[in-house]
Amino acid sequence: MPPSVLDLVREAGRLDRTILSLVGTTETELPSEIGQLRTLKFLDLRDSRIRSLPPEIGRLSHLEGINANGGSISQIPQEIGRLKRLRQLDLHGCPLSEIPERLWDCTSLERLALGGRYRQLPPGIQKLKNLKRLDIEANCRLDWLPRGFSALPMLETLAMPPSIDGTLPAQVFHLPRLSRLTVVGGGYIRLPADIGHLATLREIDLGSAVVTDLPTELADLPHLDTVRLQPGHLAEPLGDLYSRGLPALLAYLRDEGRDGVPLYEIKVLLVGEGEVGKSSLVTAFHRRPFIVGRPTTHGIELSNLELPHPTESDVAMTFRIWDFGGQEVYRITHQFFFSRRSLYLLVWKPRQGQDENSIEFWLKLIRLRIGRDARVMIVATHGDERQPEIDIPYLRAKFAPSLIGQWVVDNASGAGLADIEGELAHQASRYPQMGRRLSKRWVAVRDELASLSQPQIPYSRYREICEQHSVDVEAERTLIELLHDLGNVVYFSEIDGLRDIIVLQPEWLTRAIGYVLEDHHTRAAGGVLDHARLREIWQSSDPSREQYPAEHHPYFLRLMEKFDVSYRLPDSDKSLVAQLVPYERPTLRWQSNPLRSNKVNEVSLICELSDEVPGLVAWLTVRNYRFSTGLHWRRGVFLRHDTYNLEALIELVDDKRLSLTVKGPSPVYFFSILRDAIEDLLRTRWPGLQYRLLVPCPNSPKGVPCSGTFPLSALDGLFQNGRDAVTCHTCLRDMALTLLLTGFPGEYESASSALARQDRRVEEIVRDISGMAATVNQIEAIASDTALMLHSIRRMLSSEVVDCPALISISQLSGPRLNPAQWFRHRFVLSLWCEYPEHQHRCTHPGYRFNQSREWFLRAEPYLVRLSKVLRLIPLTGAVAGLLGALDPMRTAEMTRLKAEIDLMGAAANLFPTGAAQSGPAVGMSDEVSGFRAIRELLFDLDPARDFAGLRRVVSESGDYLWVCSDHYSIYDPGLPKL
C-alpha cells in the first residue's frame, strides 16, 4: 500500500527535504502539517486531486515553487501572500473560480500560470515587479485587466485568451518589455494598430485563432522575428506572403501602410473541354466580332476585362481572364495556375451533351484542387442553336457550395452576355480581396511588367523597373514572389539557374511544356526524353508552333523538374517524363533474400480516395526519384532505399485506391517518408480531396492473403481506449493492435517510450559490437530507426523550421571543467549540422560562441535532451562501415567529439532538482517545440544575417524543409542541365 500524503509530509519533515512530490495523488486534502516543512523549497502537486492549499502554506518561508499543473486546486488561501520567496506558481488546468488579491503580495514571483473560469483579475497586480511570464488559460475570457497591468516592468512573456469580442485588452499593448505574446483559444481575433507600441516584441503566436487581416503597424516592430497563425483565413495576398516567410509579409505591410491604394481585381479562369467556345466567349466579353472556325487554344491565353462594381459607384473591377486550352495533355500543368481566390467559368457546348463535355470531371477537378472555397459558374455556349439540358439540381447538391448555377450565352449574337457579366460582378464583389490595399509603387511595377511584350525578362531588368518606381531591395524580392503566387509571373527565387529569369507570360511556358508532353518520340520511348530532341521539339519548323531560343532550353527543362513533370536520369543525357511512361506493368522482383540480412519484414497501407486524382502516380514518381529503380508505369512505381536495404511499391489498385508496401529488415522509416510524401502531395495539390488510410489485414488463411482492411482511425480509437486486439471481419481472426500499427510509431508510441526502447537496443548492440557479435542487420535496424526519429523530430517542428535549421550540437569552449551548478556561467559553441537524410554531418563552419542564462537553458532543455538521445545513435550507424570494412579515422575522431557534445547536451536534464522544473506553462514551461524555439531565437541573435553556416533550405520528397550543405544541396537542386 503506497504511503499517504500525511506520511509523505511527515517523512519530508524528518529528513529536512527541500522537495516534496505528491504527483498524481488521489487524496483530496493537503494536511495542515505541511506548514511545518520550514526547509521546503519546491512543492509538486501535478495531476493530483488535492482541491485546495491549506492556510498553513503561508508558513513555508523558504518556498520558491509550487507546480500544480493539471491538478484540482480550486481555492487559494489569502495566506499565500506571505510567501515572499515564491518565484514560480503553476496552476494551469486547475479549476480556480477567483484569484485572491493577496497573491500580488508574492512580490518575488517570476512565473505565474493561472487556470479556471474567472472573468477578472483583482487590482494590485502592478506589485509583481519581478514577474517575467504570465499564462492565463483559454477558459478565462477576461472582461478587463486591472489598471496597473501595463505597468508590469519585467513582463516579457504573456499568454492569454482574447475577450468575447475577439480583442485583447488595451493594457497589453503598453507593456514596456513584452517580447512574446501568445493568444490561446480559438475564435476570431482582431489585432489593433496599438500593437505597434510594443517596441520590444519578438514573437506573436495566434495559435488556432482565426485572423483575416493584419495591421500594417506590425512592420514597425524593430525586433519582430516570428509570427505564428493559421493562414487559411487570411485575406489575399496575406496568406501567400505568410507562406513565403515573415520578411515578405512585413515588407508588404510596411509599404501598404506607406502608400497603399485599394485594388478591385480578381482572376477568372475559363476551363472545359477543347473546342467548346471558351476563346469565343472571351472575344464576346471584349465586344469583338465572332470568328467562325477559330483555331483551338494551346496552353493559356490572358486578357483583362473591366466591369462596374455592383454597389460602389465610380469603382471599376478588373477581371484578369485566363483562357485554358482544353486538351488533355495540358490538364496537369494547368492545375498549377488554379488559385483559391478566383472565379471559375466551366464552359460547355450543349449539342455535345453533359457527359461529352465532362462537366462532372471539371467540377471535381476544381473542387479537388481548390476545395469548397471554389466558386464555379457553368456557362453553356451556342445558346441560339440548342437549349442546354443539364441536371443542375443534381450537380448543385453534389458540389455545394461551389456551384453557383448555369448561364446560357450565344457567342455569335451576344445573347445572355449581360446576365453573365452581371453575375460575375456580383460574385467578385463578395471576395475578401476586393478593396485590399497595395502599395501604389508595387502596382506601378506590376503594371509595367504586364505591359512588356517579351515573354520573359532577366531579373536585372526587373530590378531596374523596381528602382525606377522606388521599390527597395526587400520589397523587390517580396513583390516578384507575390506575383508568382498570384499567377502573374513564373519565378523561383530559391532555385539555382531559375532565379535569373522571370517569365512574364505563363502561357509561353506551359505551351513549351505541352510540346514535350505531345512529343510522339518521347511517348514511344516510354517517357524517356532524349535531350538531343529538345531542339527539334522547341524549334520545330511547323509554322503553327512557337519557336523557343536554344538558350532557354535548359531553363525549360529545369522548370519541368520543378513542376514535378520530369527528372534527369543518372549518368545520361535524358530525362523521364512521368506522365508518358508505359501503361504496362513490368515484372517486379522483390528481394526475397536481402544481401545483408536473412529477415524480411513488411509494412503496408491503402489510401482510399474520395475521387480519382489525375497525375497522382506521375507526381509521386518524380518526387521520389532519389529511390528510382527504373521500374515505373502509369499506375505505379517500384522504389529502393539502398542505404537500409529496403524496397517499396506504390501502385493504384483502382482509380480511387492507392497502395503502399515496403519490405526489408527494418522498413518503418522508408514507409514513413513515403507515406508522408503521399499525404503531403494530396494535401498540397488537392486540398479538396478526402481520403482515409486503411491498414491491410496481414493474415493469409490457407495461403491466400486476406483482403480485409482496418481504418486507421478506428484502430486509433481502439488503441486509445485500451484495446490490445481487433478482429478482421473478412478472415475472422484476431490480431494484436501493435502488429497492425507497426508502421505508425509516431502516433502510437510516446517519444519517451520510443527513446527508452532505442536505449535498450543500443546497449545490447554496443555489447555485441564490443564482442564482435553484432550483425549488420542489427546495425541497419538501429540506423533505420535513428533516421525515423530524426524524421519525427522534423515533423514535430514542421512549422518551426521554415526559416531555421534544427540539427545542432553544443560544446564547451576550452576553459575550466564544466560545473553543472554553474552551467550558465560557462561559454559554449553551437554547431550546425547538414540535415541530409542518412548522411547528417557537422558543418565546417567554426560555430557560434555564446553564453546564456539559467532561464534560457530551462526553456531549451527539453529539445536539447531529446536531440541528444537521438544524436547519440548516429555514431553507431557508422558501425555498418566498420563491419563491412575499415572505418575512416577522421570519421572515428568526429564520433568521439560528437559523443562529448551529446553528453553535454544530455546533462541539461540535470540542471534543476527533480520535480523543481517540469513540464507546464509556468514551472519548466517547455516542451520540445518551445525548447527548439529557444534555440531558434539564440541562432537568430548569433547570426543576424541568417547565413546559417552556409546551409541552404530544400524541400524533401516528404514535404519537409531540410537545411543541407552545398554538396547535398545539388541532389535537390542540380542546377541547369548542360544540353
Coordinates of C-alpha atoms in Angstrom, one line a residue, residues 27 65 179 189 251 257 287 296 346-347 375 390 478 480 625 648 654 656 699 733 793 846 872 881 899 925 936 974:
E27 CA -6.2 12.2 -1.9
G65 CA 8.0 27.0 -6.4
S179 CA 8.8 40.1 -26.1
I189 CA -9.4 37.9 -33.2
A251 CA 7.7 44.2 -46.5
G257 CA 0.9 51.4 -44.7
R287 CA -17.2 43.0 -77.9
T296 CA -8.2 25.8 -80.7
L346 CA -16.9 26.0 -66.7
V347 CA -17.8 26.3 -70.4
R375 CA -16.9 29.3 -56.9
I390 CA -28.1 19.6 -67.7
T478 CA 8.6 40.1 -52.0
I480 CA 8.1 39.2 -57.5
Y625 CA 13.3 10.0 -58.0
A648 CA 8.8 -0.2 -51.9
D654 CA -8.1 1.0 -58.8
K656 CA -9.6 5.5 -56.0
N699 CA -3.3 -12.9 -42.3
R733 CA -9.1 -13.8 -37.0
I793 CA 11.6 15.5 -34.9
P846 CA 33.6 27.1 -36.7
R872 CA 23.9 9.5 -29.7
A881 CA 31.1 0.6 -42.3
K899 CA 29.8 11.8 -28.0
M925 CA 7.1 25.9 -19.2
R936 CA 15.9 29.4 -32.9
P974 CA 21.2 20.0 -59.7

